[in-house]
Structure formats: structure tokens, C-alpha cells
Coordinates of C-alpha atoms and ligand atoms in Angstrom, one line a residue:
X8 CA 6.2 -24.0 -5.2
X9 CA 3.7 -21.0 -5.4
X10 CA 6.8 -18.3 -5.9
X11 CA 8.6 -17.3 -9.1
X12 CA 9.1 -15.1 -11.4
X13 CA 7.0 -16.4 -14.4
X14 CA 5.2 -14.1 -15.6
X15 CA 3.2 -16.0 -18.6
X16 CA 2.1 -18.4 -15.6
X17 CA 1.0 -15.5 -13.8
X18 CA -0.5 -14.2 -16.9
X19 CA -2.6 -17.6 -17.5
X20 CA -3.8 -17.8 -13.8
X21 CA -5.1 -14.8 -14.1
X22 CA -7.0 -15.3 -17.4
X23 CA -8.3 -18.5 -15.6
X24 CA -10.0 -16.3 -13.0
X25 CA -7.5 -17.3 -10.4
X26 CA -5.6 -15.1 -8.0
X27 CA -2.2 -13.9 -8.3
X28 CA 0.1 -11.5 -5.7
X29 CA 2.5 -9.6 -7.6
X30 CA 5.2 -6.7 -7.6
X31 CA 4.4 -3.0 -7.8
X32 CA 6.8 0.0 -7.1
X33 CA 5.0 0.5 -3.6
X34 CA 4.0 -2.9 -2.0
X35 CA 2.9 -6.3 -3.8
X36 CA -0.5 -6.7 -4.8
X37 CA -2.8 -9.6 -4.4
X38 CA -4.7 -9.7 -7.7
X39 CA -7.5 -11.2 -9.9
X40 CA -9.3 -10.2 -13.3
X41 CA -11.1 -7.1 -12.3
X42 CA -14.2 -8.1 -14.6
X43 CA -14.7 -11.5 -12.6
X44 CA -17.5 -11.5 -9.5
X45 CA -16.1 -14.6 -8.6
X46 CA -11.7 -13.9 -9.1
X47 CA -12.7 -10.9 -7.0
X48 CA -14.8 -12.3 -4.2
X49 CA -11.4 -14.7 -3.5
X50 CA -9.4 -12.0 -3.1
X51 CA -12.1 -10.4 -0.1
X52 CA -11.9 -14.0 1.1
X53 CA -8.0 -14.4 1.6
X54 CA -7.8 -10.8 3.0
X55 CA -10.3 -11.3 5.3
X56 CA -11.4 -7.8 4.2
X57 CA -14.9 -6.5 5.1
X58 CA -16.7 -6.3 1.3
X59 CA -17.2 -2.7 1.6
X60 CA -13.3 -1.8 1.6
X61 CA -13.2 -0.6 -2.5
X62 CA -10.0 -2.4 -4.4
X63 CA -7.8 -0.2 -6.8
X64 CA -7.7 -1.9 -10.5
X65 CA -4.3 -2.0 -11.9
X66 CA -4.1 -0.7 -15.3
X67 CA -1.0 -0.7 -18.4
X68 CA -1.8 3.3 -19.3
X69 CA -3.8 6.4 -19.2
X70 CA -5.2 4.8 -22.6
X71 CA -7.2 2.5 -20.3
X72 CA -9.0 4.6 -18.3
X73 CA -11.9 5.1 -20.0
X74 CA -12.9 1.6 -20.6
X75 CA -13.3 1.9 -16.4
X76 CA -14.2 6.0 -15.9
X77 CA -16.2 8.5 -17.3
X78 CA -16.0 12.4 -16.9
X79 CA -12.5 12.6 -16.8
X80 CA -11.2 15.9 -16.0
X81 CA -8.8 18.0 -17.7
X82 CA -6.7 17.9 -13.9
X83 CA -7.2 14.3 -14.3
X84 CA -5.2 14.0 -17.5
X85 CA -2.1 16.3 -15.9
X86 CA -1.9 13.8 -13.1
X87 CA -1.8 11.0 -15.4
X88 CA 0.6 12.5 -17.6
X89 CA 2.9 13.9 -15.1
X90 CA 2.8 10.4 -12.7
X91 CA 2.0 7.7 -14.7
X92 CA 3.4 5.1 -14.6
X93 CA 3.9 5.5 -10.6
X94 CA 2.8 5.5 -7.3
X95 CA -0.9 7.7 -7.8
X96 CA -4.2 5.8 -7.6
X97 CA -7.1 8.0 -9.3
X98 CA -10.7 7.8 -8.0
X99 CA -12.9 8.5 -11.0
X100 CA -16.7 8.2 -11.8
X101 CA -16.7 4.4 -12.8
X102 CA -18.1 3.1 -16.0
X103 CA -22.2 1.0 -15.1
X104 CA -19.8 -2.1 -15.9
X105 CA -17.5 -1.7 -13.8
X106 CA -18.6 -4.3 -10.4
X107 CA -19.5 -2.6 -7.7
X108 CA -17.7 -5.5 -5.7
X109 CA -14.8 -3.8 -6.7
X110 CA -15.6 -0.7 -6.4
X111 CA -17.0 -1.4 -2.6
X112 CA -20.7 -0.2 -3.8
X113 CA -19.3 3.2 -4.9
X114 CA -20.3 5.6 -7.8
X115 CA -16.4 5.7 -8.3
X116 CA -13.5 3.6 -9.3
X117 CA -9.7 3.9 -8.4
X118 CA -6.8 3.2 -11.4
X119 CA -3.6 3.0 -11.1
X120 CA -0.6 2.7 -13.8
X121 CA 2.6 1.2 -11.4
X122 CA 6.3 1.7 -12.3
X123 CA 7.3 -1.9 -12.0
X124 CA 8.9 -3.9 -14.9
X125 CA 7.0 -7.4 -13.9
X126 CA 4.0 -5.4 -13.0
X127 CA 3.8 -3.9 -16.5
X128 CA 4.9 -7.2 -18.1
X129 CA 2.0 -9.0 -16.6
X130 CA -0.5 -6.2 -17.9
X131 CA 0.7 -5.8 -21.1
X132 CA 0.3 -9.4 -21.7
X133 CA -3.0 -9.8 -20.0
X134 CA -4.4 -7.2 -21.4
X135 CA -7.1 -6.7 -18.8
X136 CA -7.4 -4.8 -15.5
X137 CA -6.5 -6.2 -12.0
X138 CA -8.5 -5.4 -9.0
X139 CA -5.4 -5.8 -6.4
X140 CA -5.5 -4.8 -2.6
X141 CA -1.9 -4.9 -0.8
X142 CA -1.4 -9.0 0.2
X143 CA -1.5 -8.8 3.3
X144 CA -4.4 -9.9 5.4
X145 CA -6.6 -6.6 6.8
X146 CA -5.3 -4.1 9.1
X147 CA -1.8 -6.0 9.2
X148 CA 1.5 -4.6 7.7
X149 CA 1.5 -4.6 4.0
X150 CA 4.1 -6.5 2.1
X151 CA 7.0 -5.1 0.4
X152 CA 8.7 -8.4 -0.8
X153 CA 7.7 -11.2 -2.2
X154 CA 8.5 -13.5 1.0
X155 CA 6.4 -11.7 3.3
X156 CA 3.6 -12.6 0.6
X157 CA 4.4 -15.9 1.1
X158 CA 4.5 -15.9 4.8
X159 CA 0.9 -14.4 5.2
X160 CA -1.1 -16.1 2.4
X161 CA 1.4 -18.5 0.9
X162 CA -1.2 -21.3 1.2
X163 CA -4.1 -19.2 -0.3
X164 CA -3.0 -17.4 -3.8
X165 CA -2.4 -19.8 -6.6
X166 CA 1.0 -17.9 -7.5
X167 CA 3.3 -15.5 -5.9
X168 CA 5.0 -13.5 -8.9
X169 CA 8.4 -12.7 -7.7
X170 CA 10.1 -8.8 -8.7
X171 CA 12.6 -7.8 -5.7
X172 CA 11.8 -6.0 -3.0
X173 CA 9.1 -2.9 -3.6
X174 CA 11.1 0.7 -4.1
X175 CA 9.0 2.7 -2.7
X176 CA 7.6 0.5 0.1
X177 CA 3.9 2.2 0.8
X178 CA 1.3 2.3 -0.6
X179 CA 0.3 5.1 -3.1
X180 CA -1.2 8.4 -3.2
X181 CA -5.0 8.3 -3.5
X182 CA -6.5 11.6 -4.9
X183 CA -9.9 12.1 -5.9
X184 CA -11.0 13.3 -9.4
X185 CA -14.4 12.5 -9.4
X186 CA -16.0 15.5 -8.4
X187 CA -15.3 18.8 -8.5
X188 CA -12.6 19.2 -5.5
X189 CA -9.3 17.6 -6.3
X190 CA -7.9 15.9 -2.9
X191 CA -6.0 13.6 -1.5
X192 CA -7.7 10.7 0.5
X193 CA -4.1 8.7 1.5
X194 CA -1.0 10.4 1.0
X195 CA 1.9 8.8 -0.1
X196 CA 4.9 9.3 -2.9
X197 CA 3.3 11.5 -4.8
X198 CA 3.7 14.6 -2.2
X199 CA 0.9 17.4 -1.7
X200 CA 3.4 19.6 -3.2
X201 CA 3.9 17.5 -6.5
X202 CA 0.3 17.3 -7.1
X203 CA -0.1 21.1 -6.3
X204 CA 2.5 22.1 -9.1
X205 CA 0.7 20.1 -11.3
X206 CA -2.3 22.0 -11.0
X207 CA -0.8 25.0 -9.9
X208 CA -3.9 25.5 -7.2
X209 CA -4.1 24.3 -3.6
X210 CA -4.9 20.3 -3.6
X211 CA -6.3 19.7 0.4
X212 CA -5.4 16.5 1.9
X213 CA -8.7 14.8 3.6
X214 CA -8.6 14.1 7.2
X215 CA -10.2 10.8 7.9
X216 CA -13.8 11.0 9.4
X217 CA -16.4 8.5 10.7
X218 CA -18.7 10.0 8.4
X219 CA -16.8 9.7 5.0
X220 CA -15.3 6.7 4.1
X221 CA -11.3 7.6 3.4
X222 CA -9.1 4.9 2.0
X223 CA -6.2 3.7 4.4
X224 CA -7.8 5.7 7.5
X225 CA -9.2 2.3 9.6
X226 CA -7.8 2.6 12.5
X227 CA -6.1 -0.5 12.0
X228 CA -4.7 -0.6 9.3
X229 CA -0.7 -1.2 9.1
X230 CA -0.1 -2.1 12.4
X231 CA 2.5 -4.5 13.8
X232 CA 1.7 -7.0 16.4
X233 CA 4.0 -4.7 18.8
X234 CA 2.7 -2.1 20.3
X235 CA 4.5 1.3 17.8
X236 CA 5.5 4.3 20.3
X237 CA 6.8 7.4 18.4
X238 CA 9.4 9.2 20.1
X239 CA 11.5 12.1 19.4
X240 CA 15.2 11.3 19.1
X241 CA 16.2 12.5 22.4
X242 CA 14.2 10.3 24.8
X243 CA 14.8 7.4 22.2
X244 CA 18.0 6.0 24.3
X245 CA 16.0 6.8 27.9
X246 CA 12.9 5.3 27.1
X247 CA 14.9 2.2 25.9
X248 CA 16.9 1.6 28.7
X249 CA 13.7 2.3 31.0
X250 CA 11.6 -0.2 29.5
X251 CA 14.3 -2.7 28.9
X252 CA 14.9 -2.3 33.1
X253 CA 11.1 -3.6 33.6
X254 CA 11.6 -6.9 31.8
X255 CA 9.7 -5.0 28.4
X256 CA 11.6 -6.7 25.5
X257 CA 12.3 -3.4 22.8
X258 CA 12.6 -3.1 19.6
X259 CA 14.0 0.4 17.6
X260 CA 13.6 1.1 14.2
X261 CA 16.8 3.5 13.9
X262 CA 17.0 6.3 11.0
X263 CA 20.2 8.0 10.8
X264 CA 20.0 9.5 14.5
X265 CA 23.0 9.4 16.6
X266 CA 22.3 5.8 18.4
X267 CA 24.3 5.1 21.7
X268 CA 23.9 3.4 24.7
X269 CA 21.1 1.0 23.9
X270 CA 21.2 -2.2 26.5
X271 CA 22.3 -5.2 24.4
X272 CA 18.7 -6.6 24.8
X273 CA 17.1 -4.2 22.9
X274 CA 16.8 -5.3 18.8
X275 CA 17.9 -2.6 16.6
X276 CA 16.9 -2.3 13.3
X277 CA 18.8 0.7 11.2
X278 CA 17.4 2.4 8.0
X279 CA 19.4 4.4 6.1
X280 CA 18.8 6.6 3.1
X281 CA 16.5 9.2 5.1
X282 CA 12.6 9.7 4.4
X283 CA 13.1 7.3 1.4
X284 CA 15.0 5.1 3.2
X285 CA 12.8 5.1 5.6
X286 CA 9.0 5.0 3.4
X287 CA 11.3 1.9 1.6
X288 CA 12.2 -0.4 4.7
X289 CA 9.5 0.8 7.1
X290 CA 7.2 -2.4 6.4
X291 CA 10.3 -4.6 6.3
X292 CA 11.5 -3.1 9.6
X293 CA 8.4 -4.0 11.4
X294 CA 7.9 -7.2 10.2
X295 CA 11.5 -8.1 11.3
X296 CA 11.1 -6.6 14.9
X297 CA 8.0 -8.7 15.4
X298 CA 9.7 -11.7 14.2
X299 CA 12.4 -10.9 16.9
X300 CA 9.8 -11.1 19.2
X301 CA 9.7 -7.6 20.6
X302 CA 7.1 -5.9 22.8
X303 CA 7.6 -2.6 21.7
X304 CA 8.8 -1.4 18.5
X305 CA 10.2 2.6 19.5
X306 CA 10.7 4.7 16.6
X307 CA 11.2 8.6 15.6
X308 CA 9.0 9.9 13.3
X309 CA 10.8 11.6 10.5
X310 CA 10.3 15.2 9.7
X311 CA 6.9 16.6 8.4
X312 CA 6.9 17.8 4.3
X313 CA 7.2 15.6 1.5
X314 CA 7.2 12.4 1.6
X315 CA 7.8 12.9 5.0
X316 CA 4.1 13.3 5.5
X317 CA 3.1 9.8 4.1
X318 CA 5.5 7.9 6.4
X319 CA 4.5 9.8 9.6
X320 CA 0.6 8.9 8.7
X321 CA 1.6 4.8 8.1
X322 CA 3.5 5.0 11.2
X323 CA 0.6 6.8 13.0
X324 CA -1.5 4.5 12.1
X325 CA 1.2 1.9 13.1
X326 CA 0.9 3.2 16.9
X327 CA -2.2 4.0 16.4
X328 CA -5.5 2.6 18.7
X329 CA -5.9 -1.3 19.0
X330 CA -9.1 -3.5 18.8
Ligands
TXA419 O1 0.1 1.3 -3.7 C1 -1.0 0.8 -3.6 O2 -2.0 1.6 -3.7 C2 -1.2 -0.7 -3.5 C3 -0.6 -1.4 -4.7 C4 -0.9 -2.9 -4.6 O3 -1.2 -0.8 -5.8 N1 -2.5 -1.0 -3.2 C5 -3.2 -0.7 -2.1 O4 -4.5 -1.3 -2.0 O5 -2.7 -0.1 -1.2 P1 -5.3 -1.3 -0.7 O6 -6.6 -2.0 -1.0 O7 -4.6 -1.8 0.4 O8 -5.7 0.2 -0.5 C6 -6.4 0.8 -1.5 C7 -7.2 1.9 -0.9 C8 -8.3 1.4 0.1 O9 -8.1 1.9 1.3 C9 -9.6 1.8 -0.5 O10 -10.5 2.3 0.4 C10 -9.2 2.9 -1.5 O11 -7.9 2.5 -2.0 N2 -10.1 3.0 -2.6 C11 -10.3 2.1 -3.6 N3 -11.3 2.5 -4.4 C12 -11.7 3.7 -3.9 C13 -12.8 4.6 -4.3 N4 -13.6 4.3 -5.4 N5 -13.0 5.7 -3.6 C14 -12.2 5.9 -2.5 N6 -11.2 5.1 -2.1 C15 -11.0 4.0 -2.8
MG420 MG1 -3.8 -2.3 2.2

């Protein structure tokens, strides 16, 4: 069996070079020593992911960062000390050693300290960074538990470590600090608003671009294999019973609204807990509505501000344009 929750096994497979997925606070990782060409190149292998996509290295403290970065700002150290450990990836100048098939040929490197028991467990004892991707192959939904690891690349990683399902549920805030405009290039946990009373000046959030490469902004990225529609609460219920009439087999991922009248064909999956709720079960809920075989997974976007903001761009991006 590939899945438990031994850590020192995970610990020694990683030392070996091999590659490990494991737990973090916003969706499991699928990791391998950061300093190894060749634990590394596995990783783009099992993702399928095109070698330019960079790879965030997993770290047990600020204390690390400089073995990876250099030029680290005095904003840089107020993030780290006000959301370390936890859901904020850093991009910094990177250290000459630091392989640029990690870093996806860039000048930069991203570090992250996560808030998760086994995740910290296995660094502390390893005592080395991991380059980790979410495990899940590219532009499919990442994984928030340790069995959807196991359904997508079971056969491929040499160990699945096991810690519960992720709290969070997506994937961190990414905010530049390697130059000399602090922004965010994905949103996530850590809200605009957080960051901005950190610094106490405005921190702009980066609107992806063909011309600069912004983490998280392919097109494809999250998406079910049903086709997503976002609909407003109130035409929920219509547009459910008008697709179900054509023979269209529909899925709803349900957050709190008032919910009545569905036809019993359509596959309801309820979230509670509001935006939280919702950032925490939102992978789960599509990977269950696929696996009921829906065409068409209808959901309502929840309102814009806080963490609201992160979970409206993941499920953007999960109704967003197909191949
Ligand atoms: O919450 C997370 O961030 C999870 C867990 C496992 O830590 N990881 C994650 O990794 O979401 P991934 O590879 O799916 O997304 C990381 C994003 C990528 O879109 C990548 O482009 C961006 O981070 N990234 C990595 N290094 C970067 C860099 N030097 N500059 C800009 N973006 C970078
Ligand atoms: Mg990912």
C-alpha cells in the first residue's frame, strides 16, 4: 500500500530522491528533495506539467529562507512573521543554487512555511526543502485529501503521506517580493486586505496576462471534467429544472442558499460553513459531482471580499474556457 501516515518512511523516501505527496493546510503536495535534478524532474513527469510551470519549495521557517533567497525585504520579513506558518507562498530573488528546474528558469524562487502538523513533522525531520506542486495531474482539480491523491497518481508516487482532509482546501496566496512592487500573483487565504494591514499601503492583485507569466492563471487550470456554470442564486432552481427537461444530467454545488424544487435527477452536493466552507469543500465538491457522472456542475459564486475573492477566481477558472 502506497498510503499512510508514516512519516519517517516518508522522511527516508525523500532523502532517497524519491517522490512523496503529502498534507498541507491548503491541498496535498506531491514532493521531492528540492536540491535533486533528477527527484524534481519525476515530479514534472507524474504531473504531466509543461517544465516551465515554477514549483514552490516547502520550507520548516522563515530561518530557512535565505539558504534559497537573497535581498529579502523588510515587507518580506512582516509577511513572514505575521503568516508563517500558513497559507502564503513568497516569490523571492533565488540563491545561483537554487535549480532553475524548480524555479521554471526564473531569477526567482517561491517558499512557503504550511500550517500542517505532518507537513511540519516531515520537514523538521528532513531537514531539507521540498519542491511540491498540488498532486494532481495539470489543469485538473487539486487534491484536498489524501484519497483523491491516490485516485490520480496512486500508481506513480512512491508514498502517499496521509494527514486528514486539507483545512483550507486551495491553494495559497502567492505575492511577490522580489522586486520593488509587492503583489499578489494568485489570491487565496491570505486576503488582499490581510496583506495590506501588514504593510499598511495598497498591495495590487495582478491580473493574469499572456505577456507575464502569473502562477495559477492557465486557463485550465482547476477544472472539472463537467462543464462549471456560475449562476446567481435565483435562476439556480430554473436553470436546473430546464436543463434536467433536455435530458442534461446536473449537478449543484449548494452553499447555504434556500434550495427547493430541484428535480430528483439533479445531484446535490451542500456546503456549509459559508466562504470557508465553501474555499474548504469546493475541490471535494467537484470531484464528487464528476464521480456522479454529471454534465453540468451549476453553482453560485459566493460574495466578492475576503476570502471570497480567492474562491470566485478557482471557480472562474473552474468554468472557465476548455481546450
Ligand atoms: O497551497 C499551495 O500553494 C500548494 C501547496 C502544495 O503548497 N501548492 C501549489 O502548487 O498550489 P502549484 O504548483 O500547483 O502552484 C504553484 C504556483 C504555480 O502556478 C507557479 O506558477 C507559481 O506557484 N510559482 C512558483 N514559483 C514561482 C515564481 N518563482 N514566480 C512566480 N510564480 C511562481
Ligand atoms: Mg496546482
Amino acid at each position: 500500500m502506497t498510503i499512510g501516515r508514516d512519516v519517517e518512511l516518508a522522511v527516508r523516501l525523500l532523502r532517497q530522491g524519491g517522490v512523496v505527496a503529502f498534507p498541507t493546510e491548503t491541498v496535498y503536495g506531491l514532493g521531492a528533495r528540492a536540491d535533486s535534478t533528477q527527484a524534481v524532474r519525476r515530479i514534472f513527469e507524474i504531473k504531466q506539467r509543461p517544465a516551465t510551470h515554477p514549483l514552490i519549495v516547502h520550507i520548516r521557517s522563515a530561518a530557512e529562507v535565505s539558504h534559497f533567497a537573497v535581498s529579502i525585504s523588510v515587507e518580506a520579513e512582516a509577511l513572514m512573521a505575521a503568516f508563517w506558518p500558513g497559507p502564503l507562498t513568497l516569490v523571492f530573488r533565488r540563491q545561483p543554487w537554487v535549480l532553475l528546474q524548480v524555479t521554471g528558469g526564473l531569477e526567482t524562487v517561491a517558499l512557503r512555511v504550511p500550517n500542517h502538523p505532518v507537513a511540519q513533522a516531515l520537514l523538521e525531520e528532513l531537514n531539507l526543502g521540498v519542491a511540491a506542486p498540488s498532486a494532481n495531474r495539470f489543469t485538473e482539480v487539486s487534491p484536498t485529501r489524501s484519497e483523491h491523491v491516490e485516485k490520480d497518481l496512486g500508481q506513480e508516487v512512491d508514498y502517499i503521506l496521509d494527514g486528514g482532509p486539507s483545512l483550507v482546501g486551495i491553494e495559497s496566496t502567492i505575492v511577490d517580493v522580489s522586486g520593488p512592487t509587492v503583489a499578489v500573483l494568485r489570491p487565496g487565504a491570505v486576503t488582499q486586505e490581510q496583506l495590506e494591514t501588514v504593510l499598511n499601503r495598497p498591495v495590487p492583485v495582478l491580473v493574469s496576462n499572456a505577456a507575464v507569466r502569473v502562477p495559477g492563471q492557465h486557463p485550465l487550470h482547476y477544472a472539472p471534467r463537467a462543464e462549471v456554470v456560475l449562476l446567481n442564486a435565483s435562476t439556480l432552481t430554473d436553470e436546473a429544472v430546464a436543463l434536467s427537461s433536455r435530458g442534461v444530467r446536473v449537478g449543484v454545488l449548494f452553499n447555504g442558499i434556500a434550495t427547493r424544487g430541484f428535480p430528483s435527477s439533479v445531484v446535490v452536493y451542500e456546503v456549509r460553513g459559508g466562504t470557508e466552507g465553501l474555499a474548504r469543500e469546493l475541490y471535494h465538491a467537484l470531484r464528487q459531482l464528476d464521480d456522479a457522472g454529471v454534465d453540468v456542475i451549476l453553482a453560485c459564486a459566493p460574495e466578492l471580499g475576503g476570502l471570497g475573492v480567492a474562491v470566485n477566481d478557482r471557480l472562474a477558472k473552474a468554468a472557465g474556457p476548455r481546450a
